[in-house]
Amino acid sequence: MAKVVAVTGNEACANALRQVNPDVCGIYPITPQTDMMQRFASFIADGKVDTEPILVESEHSSMSACIGASAAGGRVVTATSSQGLALMWEMLHIASGDRLPIIMPLVNRALSAPLNIHGDHSDGMGARDTGWIQLWSENAQEAYDNTIQAFRIGEHMDIRLPVMICLDGFIISHSIERMEYLEDDEVKNFVGEFKNMYPLLDLDKPKSYGPLILTDLYHEYKRAQHEVMLKVKDVVLGVAKDFEKLSGRKYGLFESYRLEDADIALVIVNSAAGTSKDVIDEFRSKGIKAGLLKPRLFRPFPYDEVAEALKNTKAVCVMDRADSFGGYGPLFMEISSALYQLKERPLMINKIYGLGGRDYLPSHAELVLNELNEIAQNGKIRTIKEYIGVRE
Amino acid sequence: MATALTLKELSKKEDLLTHGHRMCSGCGAPTVVKMVLLATEFPVIAANATGCLEVSTCISEYTAWKIPWIHTAFENAAATLSGVETMYRSLKKQGKIDKEVKFIAFGGDGGTYDIGFQSLSGAMERGHDMTYVCYDNGAYMNTGIQRSSATPLGADTTTCPAGSVIPGKLRARKNLTKIMAAHNIPYAAQASPSHWMDLMKKVQKAHSYEGPKFLNIIAPCNRGWRSKTNDSIALSRLAVSTCYWPLYEIENGVTKITSTPKEKVPVAEFMKPQGRFKHVFEPGNEWLLTRIQEEVDAEWEKLKHAEKCGC
Ligand SMILES: Cc1ncc(C[n+]2csc(CCOP(=O)(O)OP(=O)(O)O)c2C)c(N)n1
Ligand code: SF4
Ligand SMILES: [Mg+2]
């Protein structure tokens, strides 16, 4: 039986981790994640989990220790934000290259300089090439649900990859929201017992982890990583189906909102999607066919499915809460790649919004939708990429 | 039961680092590793920092390690192993594993004194049950003999080359063994493969303690030291007899010199067979040799004092 609660995103994720009861976790403070692992540390202190914590001296060591623990053979979690993820960067590639299913909520926050502790997606988007599976979450409910599903996805015997669960710093991590918890035993049964693959702790069959691989086989090794990523979509959908049976909540590769007959569409991830949906409704009531696509699985990216979902639109704006300076926003690049394969494709623009926690307001969505409406009618784009909500 | 440290008994044991690894012939590092593993009784899991030892012992589909072994990166052998050890404790606590296991990290001086210093300090402070072994060859050898904070005063390396104005490295070594002991770990020691019995006793002593232990072991590198390939053991012996590399241990905070040279040989004897010190013996650089000797003498006196005062 589901339990309705009013909790923050951090609390929801900490609770998901408690229900999963991992064997080892790495803990290191960074705003806005700090509070999630603090809560988890209390679960440990109160004997509510069997988890052994490693109270590391840095995020680099946290990910290193998580890799060691995961290779040893068992379920491993950690969580971080921003600079912490940046410091882990080297090790993120090693976690995925070694095919270790480490689970990590990432409370999205801006990157320095200048120093800023508030939410944007620079950290998570910057980690898109690290070989981790990425699930993005609009609200606390999705962050909780994604965290639970992440174990089944990453630990799937055909996959064995680390998973990052992204949720917006402060906006979701620190705001109280009404949501539903599953029962402890439901989560336990859903994720199941951890299954080992080549554990270091199998002392009778010694293994070497982390060899030097030169030009003879490295290329093949990396192709294998690409190929396993291709299998992830089906696993994500299969796990979502099981999760729906358990929770009644439906998940896909992305969410389509009023998209079926839409002429204009926004593509936007995480919390700002919620704000945008309200404005979409307003436009619909005015008779303008607006819709929204909210990516959930960002790595691997479901190009074909996204193209299919957007193919009948006339104009699309991809909203990025991160920038690739001197390039387009990271989400825009993906959507462009997806739509390029279509014979006839919508016109596209890219807006950069909400960096460093700058508020994203309904009025911003309104401006963008009006612009899209014009583009859809006259076929003219003023500028492809533009910052919105900027002080001049 | 610990194996008796006699050649007869030890020769019956299997080498856990096999032949066929690709370290240079005459390299001190594999000898050090073999001695450490020979003296280790229990099932053992090793972590390895990036460096000569790591890149030469596990390439593509081949591994020279007969024990579970993990390499992840350069600066984090201690952190990586702390994860392995924590998983072991977690599974043991949950009744999923019951074997006694020992954990050993191997790192070069660069991976230990420099880039891995924080990770090592963190792991020691957290109290993981592991023995960290630094094989110290006094430079970043794998990338081509660059200076580390373990490079001896006066040495010529590719990043502190002996030039016409600057005669090699002008800073003394970092005293890492003392710094590790200052973490109040139960056991920290310095050893040399020339004194294999002393080395193996220290390994066994380290394993007899629960918690973090640190062993600093000199490991001559003929490529970087520009010495003869058959000189590794002779050079590591000279390192000890000149008091450049004193053999001592700090057990529960108490310092003990485990081998005092009968006659303290001038440090020049250790340096002369090594091309990296060639310039020190050239006219005009006498002051440098004097400074190196003074440095060695001062460290040796400090060590004797520490032993005497029981600190
Ligand atoms: C973060 C990082 N920086 C630099 C390197 C390049 N690197 C690899 S091995 C090495 C030198 C290792 O020196 P040391 O630890 O003394 O071991 P040795 O090779 O001398 O045995 C360096 C600089 C690396 N692999 N990773
Ligand atoms: S370069 Fe030096 S440390 Fe590296 S394998 Fe050769 S002798 Fe050994
Ligand atoms: Mg070295």
Coordinates of C-alpha atoms in Angstrom, one line a residue, chain B residues 16-255:
Chain B
L16 CA 51.8 -14.6 -6.5
L17 CA 53.3 -12.2 -9.1
T18 CA 54.2 -14.5 -11.9
H19 CA 57.1 -14.5 -14.3
G20 CA 56.5 -13.0 -17.7
H21 CA 55.4 -9.5 -16.4
R22 CA 56.9 -6.8 -18.5
M23 CA 58.9 -4.7 -16.0
C24 CA 62.5 -3.9 -17.1
S25 CA 65.0 -6.6 -16.2
G26 CA 66.7 -5.7 -13.0
C27 CA 63.8 -3.5 -11.8
G28 CA 63.5 -3.5 -8.0
A29 CA 59.7 -3.1 -7.9
P30 CA 58.6 -6.7 -8.7
T31 CA 61.2 -8.1 -6.3
V32 CA 59.7 -5.9 -3.6
V33 CA 56.1 -7.1 -4.5
K34 CA 57.2 -10.7 -4.5
M35 CA 58.8 -10.4 -1.1
V36 CA 55.7 -8.6 0.3
L37 CA 53.4 -11.3 -1.0
L38 CA 55.7 -14.2 0.1
A39 CA 55.5 -12.9 3.6
T40 CA 51.7 -12.6 3.5
E41 CA 49.9 -15.6 4.8
F42 CA 46.3 -14.9 4.3
P43 CA 44.1 -14.7 1.2
V44 CA 45.0 -11.3 -0.1
I45 CA 43.5 -8.7 -2.4
A46 CA 45.7 -6.0 -3.9
A47 CA 45.1 -2.6 -5.3
N48 CA 47.6 -0.9 -7.6
A49 CA 48.1 2.8 -8.5
T50 CA 48.9 3.6 -12.1
G51 CA 52.7 3.5 -12.6
C52 CA 55.4 1.1 -13.9
L53 CA 54.3 -1.8 -11.7
E54 CA 50.7 -1.5 -12.8
V55 CA 51.2 -1.0 -16.6
S56 CA 53.6 -3.8 -16.8
T57 CA 51.8 -6.5 -14.9
C58 CA 48.3 -6.5 -16.4
I59 CA 48.2 -5.8 -20.1
S60 CA 45.1 -6.6 -22.2
E61 CA 44.2 -10.2 -21.8
Y62 CA 47.2 -11.1 -19.6
T63 CA 47.7 -10.7 -15.9
A64 CA 50.8 -11.5 -13.8
W65 CA 48.7 -11.4 -10.6
K66 CA 47.5 -14.7 -9.1
I67 CA 45.5 -12.8 -6.5
P68 CA 42.4 -10.6 -6.9
W69 CA 43.9 -7.3 -8.1
I70 CA 42.4 -3.9 -9.0
H71 CA 43.7 -0.9 -10.7
T72 CA 41.5 2.1 -11.2
A73 CA 43.6 5.3 -11.5
F74 CA 46.8 7.0 -10.4
E75 CA 46.0 8.9 -7.2
N76 CA 43.6 6.6 -5.5
A77 CA 44.9 3.1 -4.7
A78 CA 44.2 3.7 -1.0
A79 CA 40.7 5.0 -1.7
T80 CA 39.9 2.2 -4.1
L81 CA 41.2 -0.4 -1.7
S82 CA 39.2 1.2 1.1
G83 CA 36.1 0.5 -0.9
V84 CA 37.1 -3.1 -1.4
E85 CA 37.8 -3.5 2.3
T86 CA 34.5 -1.8 3.2
M87 CA 32.5 -4.1 1.0
Y88 CA 34.3 -7.0 2.7
R89 CA 33.3 -5.7 6.1
S90 CA 29.8 -5.1 5.0
L91 CA 29.3 -8.6 3.6
K92 CA 31.1 -10.2 6.6
K93 CA 28.7 -8.3 9.0
Q94 CA 25.8 -9.6 7.0
G95 CA 27.1 -13.2 7.2
K96 CA 27.7 -13.4 3.4
I97 CA 31.4 -14.0 3.6
D98 CA 33.5 -15.6 6.4
K99 CA 37.1 -15.8 5.2
E100 CA 39.9 -13.8 6.7
V101 CA 41.3 -11.5 4.0
K102 CA 44.2 -9.1 3.9
F103 CA 44.3 -6.0 1.8
I104 CA 47.4 -4.5 0.3
A105 CA 47.8 -1.4 -1.8
F106 CA 50.9 -0.9 -4.0
G107 CA 51.8 2.6 -5.2
G108 CA 54.9 4.2 -6.6
D109 CA 56.3 7.2 -5.0
G110 CA 54.5 9.6 -7.3
G111 CA 51.2 7.8 -6.7
T112 CA 51.9 7.9 -2.9
Y113 CA 53.9 11.0 -1.9
D114 CA 52.3 13.3 -4.4
I115 CA 49.1 12.8 -6.3
G116 CA 47.8 10.0 -4.0
F117 CA 48.7 11.7 -0.8
Q118 CA 45.3 12.9 0.1
S119 CA 43.6 9.6 -0.7
L120 CA 46.3 7.8 1.4
S121 CA 45.9 10.1 4.3
G122 CA 42.1 9.8 4.2
A123 CA 42.2 6.0 4.1
M124 CA 44.7 5.9 7.0
E125 CA 42.6 8.3 9.1
R126 CA 39.5 6.3 8.4
G127 CA 41.2 3.2 9.8
H128 CA 40.6 0.7 7.0
D129 CA 42.3 -2.6 7.6
M130 CA 44.9 -2.4 4.9
T131 CA 48.7 -2.3 4.4
Y132 CA 49.8 0.4 2.0
V133 CA 53.1 -0.4 0.3
C134 CA 54.9 2.4 -1.4
Y135 CA 57.6 1.1 -3.8
D136 CA 59.8 4.1 -3.8
N137 CA 62.1 4.5 -6.9
G138 CA 62.4 8.3 -6.4
A139 CA 60.7 9.6 -9.5
Y140 CA 57.7 9.3 -11.9
M141 CA 59.4 6.5 -13.8
N142 CA 56.5 5.3 -16.0
T143 CA 56.2 8.7 -17.7
G144 CA 59.9 9.0 -18.1
I145 CA 61.8 9.9 -14.9
Q146 CA 60.1 13.1 -13.7
R147 CA 60.7 14.6 -10.3
S148 CA 58.5 13.6 -7.4
S149 CA 58.6 14.8 -3.8
A150 CA 60.5 11.5 -3.2
T151 CA 63.3 12.4 -5.6
P152 CA 66.5 12.8 -3.7
L153 CA 68.3 16.1 -3.3
G154 CA 70.7 16.6 -6.2
A155 CA 69.2 14.0 -8.6
D156 CA 68.9 14.7 -12.3
T157 CA 65.4 14.0 -13.6
T158 CA 63.7 15.0 -16.8
T159 CA 61.8 17.8 -15.1
C160 CA 64.6 18.9 -12.8
P161 CA 67.5 18.2 -15.2
A162 CA 71.1 18.9 -14.1
G163 CA 71.8 22.0 -16.3
S164 CA 74.6 24.5 -16.5
V165 CA 72.9 26.7 -14.0
I166 CA 70.7 24.4 -11.9
P167 CA 72.3 21.2 -10.8
G168 CA 69.2 18.9 -10.6
K169 CA 66.8 18.8 -7.7
L170 CA 67.4 21.4 -5.0
R171 CA 64.8 20.2 -2.4
A172 CA 65.2 17.4 0.0
R173 CA 62.8 14.5 0.0
K174 CA 59.5 14.5 1.8
N175 CA 59.7 12.2 4.9
L176 CA 56.5 10.3 4.1
T177 CA 57.1 7.4 6.6
K178 CA 57.1 9.9 9.5
I179 CA 54.0 11.7 8.1
M180 CA 52.2 8.3 7.9
A181 CA 53.2 7.5 11.5
A182 CA 51.9 10.9 12.5
H183 CA 48.4 9.5 11.5
N184 CA 48.8 7.4 14.7
I185 CA 48.5 4.2 12.8
P186 CA 49.7 1.1 14.6
Y187 CA 52.6 0.4 12.2
A188 CA 54.7 2.3 9.8
A189 CA 58.1 1.1 8.6
Q190 CA 60.8 1.6 6.0
A191 CA 62.4 -1.4 4.3
S192 CA 64.8 -2.5 1.6
P193 CA 64.8 -5.6 -0.6
S194 CA 68.6 -5.9 0.2
H195 CA 67.5 -6.8 3.8
W196 CA 64.8 -9.3 2.8
M197 CA 64.4 -10.9 6.2
D198 CA 63.9 -7.5 7.8
L199 CA 61.4 -6.6 5.0
M200 CA 59.4 -9.7 5.4
K201 CA 59.3 -9.5 9.2
K202 CA 57.9 -6.0 8.7
V203 CA 55.2 -7.3 6.4
Q204 CA 54.2 -9.9 8.9
K205 CA 54.2 -7.4 11.7
A206 CA 52.0 -5.1 9.6
H207 CA 49.6 -7.9 9.0
S208 CA 49.5 -8.8 12.7
Y209 CA 47.8 -5.4 13.4
E210 CA 44.2 -4.6 12.5
G211 CA 43.8 -1.2 10.9
P212 CA 45.9 0.9 8.5
K213 CA 49.6 0.2 8.1
F214 CA 52.2 1.8 5.9
L215 CA 55.4 0.3 4.4
N216 CA 57.9 2.4 2.5
I217 CA 60.2 0.2 0.5
I218 CA 63.0 1.4 -1.7
A219 CA 62.9 -0.1 -5.2
P220 CA 65.8 0.8 -7.4
C221 CA 65.0 1.6 -11.0
N222 CA 68.0 1.2 -13.3
R223 CA 66.4 3.2 -16.1
G224 CA 65.8 6.3 -13.9
W225 CA 68.8 5.9 -11.7
R226 CA 71.0 5.2 -14.7
S227 CA 72.6 2.2 -13.0
K228 CA 73.5 -1.3 -14.1
T229 CA 70.6 -3.7 -14.4
N230 CA 72.3 -6.2 -12.0
D231 CA 72.8 -3.5 -9.3
S232 CA 69.4 -3.2 -7.8
I233 CA 70.1 -5.2 -4.6
A234 CA 73.6 -3.8 -4.2
L235 CA 72.2 -0.3 -4.5
S236 CA 69.4 -0.8 -2.1
R237 CA 72.0 -2.2 0.3
L238 CA 74.2 0.9 -0.1
A239 CA 71.1 3.0 0.5
V240 CA 70.9 1.4 3.9
S241 CA 74.6 1.3 4.8
T242 CA 74.9 5.0 3.9
C243 CA 71.9 5.8 6.0
Y244 CA 70.3 7.4 3.0
W245 CA 67.4 4.8 3.5
P246 CA 67.5 3.8 7.2
L247 CA 65.6 0.7 8.1
Y248 CA 63.3 1.4 11.0
E249 CA 59.8 1.0 12.2
I250 CA 57.3 3.1 14.2
E251 CA 55.2 0.6 16.1
N252 CA 52.4 2.1 18.1
G253 CA 54.3 5.4 18.1
V254 CA 57.6 3.9 19.2
T255 CA 60.5 4.3 16.8

